[in-house]
Amino acid sequence: MSDSAEQLVLDQDSPDPLWRQAADLIMHQISTGKIANGGRLPAERDLLAQLSISRVTLRRALQSLVEEGVLKPSHGRGWYVSAEVPKEFPNTLESFSETAARLGLVPSSDVLRASEAPATLDEAEELAIAPGAPLFHLERIRRLDGVPVAVDTSFFAATLKPDLTGVDFRTASLFELLLGNGVDLAHGETTIEAHAADMGLAQHLGVEAKTPILVMRQLIVDSAGRPLLSSTVRYVGDRYRLRTSFSRARKPGAR
């Protein structure tokens, strides 16, 4: 969005309304640092051209971000990003490193596993690959400013990123590696439920056993719906917040 010629594409077939998609695209620009905290958004005429939406739709998107504490309007001057964007996890698909950057925190990881193994029947079924095909498994304790917030366990077909030799997953972003290899990480099908931490997980996260844990299971698919990456992230309950929104689908003939 920093480039006035950049075209940001909305999905006309998505169940999410255009104003919500526009708000999420603007939020992504902020989270990835393309628009800095305290910075000003492009002029509305530029946003309208980039998003190809009506002024009413754009205003609704911007107002929703104001209500979420992300933007502040300045009469006659435009829209500004709040000096400190609320520290919460978004409902957009972003990497742990991107989230940390948006929050102004330093990400790091303790690597528990980074190795290949043949796919089990369940793993093969989830990723729609042949049983026994090589998978790359990655398990890490994820930290923000040194504080453990989650244990992240992921696996994907090893052919997605053939050479992981020498990658230091204490600091490397798996998303960036896959995206850099041309992998289309488009959507995340996600469920979240509550559990109690067992002894091993509690030790990794520095909490007492039976501490409430939020377990997020996510299957990331490409634009065609093909499964690519499976992950289970177990967050300390009081160190995770998910931002989301709901819209009511309009039925034919409804007023």
mmCIF file of C-alpha atoms in Angstrom, residues 12-252:
data_model
loop_
_atom_site.group_PDB
_atom_site.id
_atom_site.type_symbol
_atom_site.label_atom_id
_atom_site.label_comp_id
_atom_site.label_asym_id
_atom_site.label_seq_id
_atom_site.Cartn_x
_atom_site.Cartn_y
_atom_site.Cartn_z
ATOM 1 C CA GLN A 12 -15.881 -11.191 -4.672
ATOM 2 C CA ASP A 13 -16.844 -14.822 -3.954
ATOM 3 C CA SER A 14 -15.747 -14.738 -0.316
ATOM 4 C CA PRO A 15 -18.433 -15.016 2.387
ATOM 5 C CA ASP A 16 -16.706 -12.098 4.134
ATOM 6 C CA PRO A 17 -18.183 -8.718 3.144
ATOM 7 C CA LEU A 18 -15.987 -6.396 1.102
ATOM 8 C CA TRP A 19 -15.625 -3.896 3.952
ATOM 9 C CA ARG A 20 -14.239 -6.657 6.230
ATOM 10 C CA GLN A 21 -11.823 -7.838 3.550
ATOM 11 C CA ALA A 22 -10.676 -4.254 2.997
ATOM 12 C CA ALA A 23 -10.163 -3.760 6.745
ATOM 13 C CA ASP A 24 -8.143 -6.981 6.944
ATOM 14 C CA LEU A 25 -5.942 -5.934 3.990
ATOM 15 C CA ILE A 26 -5.235 -2.569 5.625
ATOM 16 C CA MET A 27 -4.509 -4.336 8.921
ATOM 17 C CA HIS A 28 -2.087 -6.664 7.108
ATOM 18 C CA GLN A 29 -0.216 -3.674 5.698
ATOM 19 C CA ILE A 30 0.138 -2.354 9.254
ATOM 20 C CA SER A 31 1.128 -5.718 10.725
ATOM 21 C CA THR A 32 3.852 -6.243 8.143
ATOM 22 C CA GLY A 33 5.284 -2.758 8.692
ATOM 23 C CA LYS A 34 4.312 -1.286 5.310
ATOM 24 C CA ILE A 35 2.442 1.358 7.291
ATOM 25 C CA ALA A 36 4.168 2.199 10.579
ATOM 26 C CA ASN A 37 2.487 2.750 13.940
ATOM 27 C CA GLY A 38 1.682 6.452 14.094
ATOM 28 C CA GLY A 39 1.890 6.739 10.306
ATOM 29 C CA ARG A 40 -0.788 8.082 7.974
ATOM 30 C CA LEU A 41 -2.745 5.912 5.572
ATOM 31 C CA PRO A 42 -2.721 6.799 1.871
ATOM 32 C CA ALA A 43 -5.367 9.307 0.775
ATOM 33 C CA GLU A 44 -8.868 7.895 0.430
ATOM 34 C CA ARG A 45 -8.808 8.345 -3.352
ATOM 35 C CA ASP A 46 -5.691 6.139 -3.495
ATOM 36 C CA LEU A 47 -7.277 3.518 -1.239
ATOM 37 C CA LEU A 48 -10.398 3.503 -3.418
ATOM 38 C CA ALA A 49 -8.271 2.921 -6.530
ATOM 39 C CA GLN A 50 -6.151 0.213 -4.866
ATOM 40 C CA LEU A 51 -9.110 -1.689 -3.390
ATOM 41 C CA SER A 52 -11.662 -1.046 -6.182
ATOM 42 C CA ILE A 53 -14.512 -0.449 -3.721
ATOM 43 C CA SER A 54 -17.046 2.287 -3.117
ATOM 44 C CA ARG A 55 -16.419 5.163 -0.733
ATOM 45 C CA VAL A 56 -19.203 3.861 1.557
ATOM 46 C CA THR A 57 -17.502 0.442 1.769
ATOM 47 C CA LEU A 58 -14.106 2.021 2.436
ATOM 48 C CA ARG A 59 -15.502 4.256 5.167
ATOM 49 C CA ARG A 60 -17.079 1.253 6.880
ATOM 50 C CA ALA A 61 -13.766 -0.611 6.741
ATOM 51 C CA LEU A 62 -11.875 2.355 8.181
ATOM 52 C CA GLN A 63 -14.470 2.937 10.900
ATOM 53 C CA SER A 64 -14.269 -0.714 11.944
ATOM 54 C CA LEU A 65 -10.512 -0.294 12.451
ATOM 55 C CA VAL A 66 -11.179 2.837 14.489
ATOM 56 C CA GLU A 67 -13.531 0.831 16.714
ATOM 57 C CA GLU A 68 -10.853 -1.835 17.117
ATOM 58 C CA GLY A 69 -8.320 0.788 18.219
ATOM 59 C CA VAL A 70 -6.127 0.383 15.134
ATOM 60 C CA LEU A 71 -6.834 3.725 13.416
ATOM 61 C CA LYS A 72 -7.507 7.287 14.517
ATOM 62 C CA PRO A 73 -9.231 9.815 12.235
ATOM 63 C CA SER A 74 -7.815 13.335 11.981
ATOM 64 C CA HIS A 75 -10.284 15.866 10.597
ATOM 65 C CA GLY A 76 -9.029 17.244 7.308
ATOM 66 C CA ARG A 77 -5.778 15.270 7.491
ATOM 67 C CA GLY A 78 -6.799 11.655 6.957
ATOM 68 C CA TRP A 79 -6.503 8.421 8.893
ATOM 69 C CA TYR A 80 -3.576 7.569 11.176
ATOM 70 C CA VAL A 81 -2.406 4.289 12.662
ATOM 71 C CA SER A 82 -2.578 4.361 16.441
ATOM 72 C CA ALA A 83 0.774 4.897 18.123
ATOM 73 C CA GLU A 84 0.377 1.441 19.643
ATOM 74 C CA VAL A 85 -1.776 -1.095 17.830
ATOM 75 C CA PRO A 86 -3.657 -3.342 20.297
ATOM 76 C CA LYS A 87 -1.517 -6.313 21.267
ATOM 77 C CA GLU A 88 -3.611 -9.212 20.090
ATOM 78 C CA PHE A 89 -3.386 -11.958 17.525
ATOM 79 C CA PRO A 90 -5.324 -11.228 14.315
ATOM 80 C CA ASN A 91 -7.801 -13.245 12.320
ATOM 81 C CA THR A 92 -5.558 -12.919 9.288
ATOM 82 C CA LEU A 93 -3.081 -15.623 8.330
ATOM 83 C CA GLU A 94 0.340 -14.391 9.396
ATOM 84 C CA SER A 95 3.519 -15.943 10.720
ATOM 85 C CA PHE A 96 4.690 -15.776 14.325
ATOM 86 C CA SER A 97 7.475 -13.429 13.197
ATOM 87 C CA GLU A 98 4.968 -11.115 11.487
ATOM 88 C CA THR A 99 2.800 -11.078 14.598
ATOM 89 C CA ALA A 100 5.798 -10.242 16.766
ATOM 90 C CA ALA A 101 6.798 -7.397 14.428
ATOM 91 C CA ARG A 102 3.277 -5.986 14.557
ATOM 92 C CA LEU A 103 3.348 -6.095 18.356
ATOM 93 C CA GLY A 104 6.810 -4.533 18.518
ATOM 94 C CA LEU A 105 8.267 -7.611 20.208
ATOM 95 C CA VAL A 106 11.285 -9.815 19.499
ATOM 96 C CA PRO A 107 10.464 -13.410 18.425
ATOM 97 C CA SER A 108 12.681 -16.378 19.215
ATOM 98 C CA SER A 109 12.296 -20.129 19.511
ATOM 99 C CA ASP A 110 13.701 -23.153 21.288
ATOM 100 C CA VAL A 111 13.816 -26.006 18.771
ATOM 101 C CA LEU A 112 12.492 -29.287 20.132
ATOM 102 C CA ARG A 113 12.421 -31.143 16.814
ATOM 103 C CA ALA A 114 13.426 -30.428 13.223
ATOM 104 C CA SER A 115 13.623 -33.644 11.251
ATOM 105 C CA GLU A 116 12.096 -35.760 8.505
ATOM 106 C CA ALA A 117 9.974 -38.870 9.024
ATOM 107 C CA PRO A 118 7.625 -40.964 6.867
ATOM 108 C CA ALA A 119 3.996 -39.862 6.920
ATOM 109 C CA THR A 120 1.683 -41.938 9.066
ATOM 110 C CA LEU A 121 -1.753 -42.895 7.739
ATOM 111 C CA ASP A 122 -3.404 -40.030 9.634
ATOM 112 C CA GLU A 123 -0.800 -37.480 8.518
ATOM 113 C CA ALA A 124 -1.019 -38.657 4.922
ATOM 114 C CA GLU A 125 -4.811 -38.389 4.963
ATOM 115 C CA GLU A 126 -4.678 -34.852 6.390
ATOM 116 C CA LEU A 127 -2.257 -33.615 3.726
ATOM 117 C CA ALA A 128 -3.711 -35.765 0.907
ATOM 118 C CA ILE A 129 -0.363 -37.443 0.202
ATOM 119 C CA ALA A 130 0.801 -41.056 0.077
ATOM 120 C CA PRO A 131 1.453 -42.862 3.378
ATOM 121 C CA GLY A 132 5.178 -43.105 3.939
ATOM 122 C CA ALA A 133 5.960 -39.962 1.932
ATOM 123 C CA PRO A 134 8.645 -37.871 3.660
ATOM 124 C CA LEU A 135 7.358 -35.180 5.989
ATOM 125 C CA PHE A 136 9.327 -32.446 7.698
ATOM 126 C CA HIS A 137 8.393 -32.080 11.364
ATOM 127 C CA LEU A 138 9.135 -28.889 13.278
ATOM 128 C CA GLU A 139 8.383 -28.388 16.965
ATOM 129 C CA ARG A 140 9.371 -25.194 18.776
ATOM 130 C CA ILE A 141 8.774 -23.274 21.980
ATOM 131 C CA ARG A 142 7.790 -19.812 20.724
ATOM 132 C CA ARG A 143 8.896 -16.779 22.717
ATOM 133 C CA LEU A 144 8.099 -13.062 22.625
ATOM 134 C CA ASP A 145 10.782 -10.922 24.261
ATOM 135 C CA GLY A 146 12.053 -14.130 25.846
ATOM 136 C CA VAL A 147 8.717 -15.076 27.414
ATOM 137 C CA PRO A 148 7.393 -18.506 26.322
ATOM 138 C CA VAL A 149 3.890 -18.085 24.905
ATOM 139 C CA ALA A 150 3.304 -21.288 22.944
ATOM 140 C CA VAL A 151 4.568 -24.640 21.735
ATOM 141 C CA ASP A 152 4.175 -24.914 17.955
ATOM 142 C CA THR A 153 4.174 -28.325 16.246
ATOM 143 C CA SER A 154 4.009 -28.393 12.439
ATOM 144 C CA PHE A 155 4.523 -30.826 9.597
ATOM 145 C CA PHE A 156 4.447 -30.576 5.814
ATOM 146 C CA ALA A 157 5.568 -32.540 2.766
ATOM 147 C CA ALA A 158 9.356 -32.349 2.590
ATOM 148 C CA THR A 159 9.131 -31.639 -1.148
ATOM 149 C CA LEU A 160 7.672 -28.180 -0.425
ATOM 150 C CA LYS A 161 11.097 -27.025 0.760
ATOM 151 C CA PRO A 162 13.680 -29.547 -0.432
ATOM 152 C CA ASP A 163 16.752 -28.192 1.330
ATOM 153 C CA LEU A 164 16.507 -27.160 4.974
ATOM 154 C CA THR A 165 20.157 -27.870 5.687
ATOM 155 C CA GLY A 166 21.699 -25.242 7.920
ATOM 156 C CA VAL A 167 18.414 -23.435 8.680
ATOM 157 C CA ASP A 168 18.457 -22.090 12.230
ATOM 158 C CA PHE A 169 14.859 -22.446 13.338
ATOM 159 C CA ARG A 170 15.590 -20.587 16.551
ATOM 160 C CA THR A 171 15.156 -17.413 14.513
ATOM 161 C CA ALA A 172 14.077 -18.493 11.010
ATOM 162 C CA SER A 173 10.460 -18.015 9.905
ATOM 163 C CA LEU A 174 8.949 -21.180 8.435
ATOM 164 C CA PHE A 175 6.356 -19.096 6.574
ATOM 165 C CA GLU A 176 9.067 -16.987 4.941
ATOM 166 C CA LEU A 177 10.997 -20.087 3.893
ATOM 167 C CA LEU A 178 7.946 -21.685 2.299
ATOM 168 C CA LEU A 179 6.726 -18.477 0.655
ATOM 169 C CA GLY A 180 10.229 -17.890 -0.684
ATOM 170 C CA ASN A 181 10.078 -21.346 -2.239
ATOM 171 C CA GLY A 182 6.896 -20.417 -4.089
ATOM 172 C CA VAL A 183 4.504 -22.203 -1.734
ATOM 173 C CA ASP A 184 1.005 -20.667 -1.871
ATOM 174 C CA LEU A 185 -0.064 -20.316 1.780
ATOM 175 C CA ALA A 186 -3.531 -18.909 1.126
ATOM 176 C CA HIS A 187 -5.989 -19.888 3.861
ATOM 177 C CA GLY A 188 -5.966 -21.450 7.307
ATOM 178 C CA GLU A 189 -8.799 -23.743 8.419
ATOM 179 C CA THR A 190 -8.657 -23.315 12.183
ATOM 180 C CA THR A 191 -10.210 -24.695 15.350
ATOM 181 C CA ILE A 192 -9.465 -23.519 18.890
ATOM 182 C CA GLU A 193 -10.347 -25.350 22.079
ATOM 183 C CA ALA A 194 -9.347 -25.299 25.720
ATOM 184 C CA HIS A 195 -7.243 -27.941 27.479
ATOM 185 C CA ALA A 196 -5.200 -28.263 30.641
ATOM 186 C CA ALA A 197 -1.405 -28.367 30.315
ATOM 187 C CA ASP A 198 0.199 -31.712 31.017
ATOM 188 C CA MET A 199 3.495 -31.858 32.886
ATOM 189 C CA GLY A 200 5.725 -31.796 29.799
ATOM 190 C CA LEU A 201 3.919 -28.871 28.159
ATOM 191 C CA ALA A 202 3.811 -26.975 31.457
ATOM 192 C CA GLN A 203 7.596 -27.282 31.782
ATOM 193 C CA HIS A 204 8.132 -25.978 28.249
ATOM 194 C CA LEU A 205 5.892 -22.968 28.913
ATOM 195 C CA GLY A 206 7.050 -22.249 32.464
ATOM 196 C CA VAL A 207 3.623 -22.724 34.031
ATOM 197 C CA GLU A 208 2.028 -25.102 36.530
ATOM 198 C CA ALA A 209 0.591 -28.400 35.331
ATOM 199 C CA LYS A 210 -3.156 -28.152 34.553
ATOM 200 C CA THR A 211 -2.817 -24.456 33.663
ATOM 201 C CA PRO A 212 -5.472 -23.551 31.045
ATOM 202 C CA ILE A 213 -4.096 -23.864 27.523
ATOM 203 C CA LEU A 214 -5.674 -22.801 24.230
ATOM 204 C CA VAL A 215 -4.994 -25.360 21.514
ATOM 205 C CA MET A 216 -5.176 -24.004 17.968
ATOM 206 C CA ARG A 217 -5.206 -26.604 15.214
ATOM 207 C CA GLN A 218 -4.717 -25.202 11.748
ATOM 208 C CA LEU A 219 -4.580 -26.731 8.293
ATOM 209 C CA ILE A 220 -3.168 -24.272 5.768
ATOM 210 C CA VAL A 221 -4.277 -24.774 2.174
ATOM 211 C CA ASP A 222 -3.384 -23.135 -1.125
ATOM 212 C CA SER A 223 -5.688 -21.064 -3.336
ATOM 213 C CA ALA A 224 -7.086 -24.243 -4.882
ATOM 214 C CA GLY A 225 -7.855 -25.751 -1.472
ATOM 215 C CA ARG A 226 -5.009 -28.269 -1.455
ATOM 216 C CA PRO A 227 -3.672 -28.965 2.066
ATOM 217 C CA LEU A 228 -0.052 -27.916 2.564
ATOM 218 C CA LEU A 229 0.839 -27.445 6.221
ATOM 219 C CA SER A 230 -0.624 -28.824 9.428
ATOM 220 C CA SER A 231 0.126 -27.168 12.744
ATOM 221 C CA THR A 232 -0.968 -27.417 16.352
ATOM 222 C CA VAL A 233 -0.109 -24.423 18.521
ATOM 223 C CA ARG A 234 -0.653 -24.645 22.272
ATOM 224 C CA TYR A 235 -0.827 -21.209 23.884
ATOM 225 C CA VAL A 236 -0.756 -20.233 27.544
ATOM 226 C CA GLY A 237 -4.356 -19.164 28.100
ATOM 227 C CA ASP A 238 -3.614 -15.685 29.433
ATOM 228 C CA ARG A 239 -0.976 -14.940 26.758
ATOM 229 C CA TYR A 240 -3.162 -15.278 23.674
ATOM 230 C CA ARG A 241 -6.080 -13.281 22.301
ATOM 231 C CA LEU A 242 -7.717 -13.860 18.939
ATOM 232 C CA ARG A 243 -9.303 -10.949 17.088
ATOM 233 C CA THR A 244 -12.148 -11.924 14.821
ATOM 234 C CA SER A 245 -15.457 -10.657 13.486
ATOM 235 C CA PHE A 246 -18.756 -12.158 12.438
ATOM 236 C CA SER A 247 -21.213 -11.019 9.792
ATOM 237 C CA ARG A 248 -24.739 -12.177 9.134
ATOM 238 C CA ALA A 249 -25.323 -13.560 5.654
ATOM 239 C CA ARG A 250 -28.237 -11.799 3.983
ATOM 240 C CA LYS A 251 -30.899 -14.255 2.815
ATOM 241 C CA PRO A 252 -32.720 -13.660 -0.477
#
